[in-house]
């Protein structure tokens, strides 16, 4: 099975020391154990239980500032629109807003969340292949900055909604540049056979058509070629070069282009992938689009929040199977689904200082859910850990809590934010009562 293979260890697995060295917000304290910023994760587990997501406000700020500095350093006029789907926690959104982030959203629910966190609709982009008429009206009614349209059918819907509201909708065309981002198949979005975007060949004609519609103000073009792109800048460059070509063609037709949306997708090193820097991305944008003299937008999600979160879990028991050692945790695939869904590799660090110097042996790290897919890692080099000892899944800030479910009637985990020495619950753990509270019985079953 492919999953088993890719979760399997190799000599390339980084050591605990290497994982820590690459993550400045985490450190090992001889007495307090693993610290996230200045807060011992053992204390978080003792006070709030496990499984618990922990986010670092300082890491969010540092990463946002690094991205901002890279864009400014390249001389780009660039707006950063955080892709809220990566982590839509109110506290996370507020920290990023405090740094000046706008938002990229994919549903009316996300627009409510970002507005509640203080990000105005006027600084928010609405992406997505299936916006409903209700969602389009909702966004236009709040003065959305930009709608990224993905089809001729959607453009007709947007124009009709705008006319009915007596406004002109600011619309960018999301173009599918047909480039291979060389990332996992489930998160590649810029190939011709993906559902996303307008085929490159159709884009110029459709843009001209938009300009002729009463409800639409054409703003520019957009692309987003995929997520977790770590394979250098070649895919980004190829996509942006096509956008530049398209802008040239539109200008020749006398069509206005105000700005270019470069999407998200910048990857992070989960294991030992080459880390693409924001400077490299800024350089690629400058080299391919700089000559157009237009402002650009970015929609980063994972790069901003991924390394700013960990999932804290406790050992339930260690089970010696026929051929393997299983470390059974109280976290499961319903909490962090990335290993099951994308064959993702997450660093797993023991929290106790003693465990960091204990002898290592291979263990399969699993959750209690009744699925063989509920496997976080296979043959991972870990010490013997007793029931109640804690481990942290690294880089779990993006596509973590937002993808959780309550499968196996497991309540959603608590979420906590640390900021320097401070630590606060930002979403209490769900209770069993919560799980039952919103259910109803048809009257014929209660009679
Ligand atoms: C998911 C998404 C993003 C963010 O992607 P990351 O890989 O998390 O940076 C940006 N734009 C659009 C349209 C998306 O769907």
JSON list of C-alpha atoms in Angstrom, two decimals, residues 60-61 63-65 67-68 71 78-84 87 89-105 113-125 145 297-301 304-305:
[
{"chain": "A", "resi": 60, "resn": "UNK", "atom": "CA", "xyz": [2.93, 33.81, 13.26]},
{"chain": "A", "resi": 61, "resn": "UNK", "atom": "CA", "xyz": [4.25, 37.36, 13.61]},
{"chain": "A", "resi": 63, "resn": "UNK", "atom": "CA", "xyz": [6.73, 34.57, 9.59]},
{"chain": "A", "resi": 64, "resn": "UNK", "atom": "CA", "xyz": [4.39, 37.32, 8.43]},
{"chain": "A", "resi": 65, "resn": "UNK", "atom": "CA", "xyz": [7.15, 39.91, 8.89]},
{"chain": "A", "resi": 67, "resn": "UNK", "atom": "CA", "xyz": [7.31, 37.44, 4.07]},
{"chain": "A", "resi": 68, "resn": "UNK", "atom": "CA", "xyz": [6.54, 41.15, 4.13]},
{"chain": "A", "resi": 71, "resn": "UNK", "atom": "CA", "xyz": [8.31, 41.30, -0.84]},
{"chain": "A", "resi": 78, "resn": "UNK", "atom": "CA", "xyz": [2.31, 43.38, -2.76]},
{"chain": "A", "resi": 79, "resn": "UNK", "atom": "CA", "xyz": [-0.78, 42.66, -0.68]},
{"chain": "A", "resi": 80, "resn": "UNK", "atom": "CA", "xyz": [-0.69, 39.61, 1.60]},
{"chain": "A", "resi": 81, "resn": "UNK", "atom": "CA", "xyz": [-4.10, 37.91, 1.75]},
{"chain": "A", "resi": 82, "resn": "UNK", "atom": "CA", "xyz": [-3.87, 35.07, 4.26]},
{"chain": "A", "resi": 83, "resn": "UNK", "atom": "CA", "xyz": [-5.68, 31.91, 3.06]},
{"chain": "A", "resi": 84, "resn": "UNK", "atom": "CA", "xyz": [-7.99, 31.42, 6.02]},
{"chain": "A", "resi": 87, "resn": "UNK", "atom": "CA", "xyz": [-6.38, 27.79, 10.02]},
{"chain": "A", "resi": 89, "resn": "UNK", "atom": "CA", "xyz": [-9.16, 30.24, 14.40]},
{"chain": "A", "resi": 90, "resn": "UNK", "atom": "CA", "xyz": [-10.22, 33.71, 15.52]},
{"chain": "A", "resi": 91, "resn": "UNK", "atom": "CA", "xyz": [-7.05, 34.18, 17.58]},
{"chain": "A", "resi": 92, "resn": "UNK", "atom": "CA", "xyz": [-4.81, 33.21, 14.65]},
{"chain": "A", "resi": 93, "resn": "UNK", "atom": "CA", "xyz": [-6.72, 35.53, 12.32]},
{"chain": "A", "resi": 94, "resn": "UNK", "atom": "CA", "xyz": [-6.40, 38.39, 14.82]},
{"chain": "A", "resi": 95, "resn": "UNK", "atom": "CA", "xyz": [-2.65, 37.97, 15.21]},
{"chain": "A", "resi": 96, "resn": "UNK", "atom": "CA", "xyz": [-2.21, 38.04, 11.44]},
{"chain": "A", "resi": 97, "resn": "UNK", "atom": "CA", "xyz": [-4.56, 41.01, 11.11]},
{"chain": "A", "resi": 98, "resn": "UNK", "atom": "CA", "xyz": [-2.43, 42.79, 13.69]},
{"chain": "A", "resi": 99, "resn": "UNK", "atom": "CA", "xyz": [0.45, 42.43, 11.23]},
{"chain": "A", "resi": 100, "resn": "UNK", "atom": "CA", "xyz": [-1.63, 43.86, 8.39]},
{"chain": "A", "resi": 101, "resn": "UNK", "atom": "CA", "xyz": [-2.91, 40.72, 6.68]},
{"chain": "A", "resi": 102, "resn": "UNK", "atom": "CA", "xyz": [-5.90, 40.76, 4.38]},
{"chain": "A", "resi": 103, "resn": "UNK", "atom": "CA", "xyz": [-7.71, 37.48, 3.71]},
{"chain": "A", "resi": 104, "resn": "UNK", "atom": "CA", "xyz": [-8.34, 34.92, 1.01]},
{"chain": "A", "resi": 105, "resn": "UNK", "atom": "CA", "xyz": [-11.57, 33.02, 1.67]},
{"chain": "A", "resi": 113, "resn": "UNK", "atom": "CA", "xyz": [-14.87, 34.35, 10.40]},
{"chain": "A", "resi": 114, "resn": "UNK", "atom": "CA", "xyz": [-12.38, 36.79, 8.86]},
{"chain": "A", "resi": 115, "resn": "UNK", "atom": "CA", "xyz": [-14.72, 39.78, 9.31]},
{"chain": "A", "resi": 116, "resn": "UNK", "atom": "CA", "xyz": [-15.33, 38.74, 12.94]},
{"chain": "A", "resi": 117, "resn": "UNK", "atom": "CA", "xyz": [-11.55, 38.81, 13.41]},
{"chain": "A", "resi": 118, "resn": "UNK", "atom": "CA", "xyz": [-11.38, 42.37, 12.11]},
{"chain": "A", "resi": 119, "resn": "UNK", "atom": "CA", "xyz": [-10.33, 41.77, 8.51]},
{"chain": "A", "resi": 120, "resn": "UNK", "atom": "CA", "xyz": [-12.60, 43.94, 6.36]},
{"chain": "A", "resi": 121, "resn": "UNK", "atom": "CA", "xyz": [-14.26, 42.42, 3.28]},
{"chain": "A", "resi": 122, "resn": "UNK", "atom": "CA", "xyz": [-12.64, 45.31, 1.42]},
{"chain": "A", "resi": 123, "resn": "UNK", "atom": "CA", "xyz": [-9.29, 43.54, 1.99]},
{"chain": "A", "resi": 124, "resn": "UNK", "atom": "CA", "xyz": [-10.56, 40.06, 1.24]},
{"chain": "A", "resi": 125, "resn": "UNK", "atom": "CA", "xyz": [-10.44, 37.89, -1.90]},
{"chain": "A", "resi": 145, "resn": "UNK", "atom": "CA", "xyz": [-12.28, 43.42, -2.54]},
{"chain": "A", "resi": 297, "resn": "UNK", "atom": "CA", "xyz": [-1.28, 39.91, -4.32]},
{"chain": "A", "resi": 298, "resn": "UNK", "atom": "CA", "xyz": [-0.26, 36.73, -2.51]},
{"chain": "A", "resi": 299, "resn": "UNK", "atom": "CA", "xyz": [-2.52, 34.18, -0.82]},
{"chain": "A", "resi": 300, "resn": "UNK", "atom": "CA", "xyz": [-0.21, 32.26, 1.53]},
{"chain": "A", "resi": 301, "resn": "UNK", "atom": "CA", "xyz": [-1.75, 29.79, 3.95]},
{"chain": "A", "resi": 304, "resn": "UNK", "atom": "CA", "xyz": [2.43, 31.40, 7.48]},
{"chain": "A", "resi": 305, "resn": "UNK", "atom": "CA", "xyz": [0.70, 29.07, 9.93]}
]
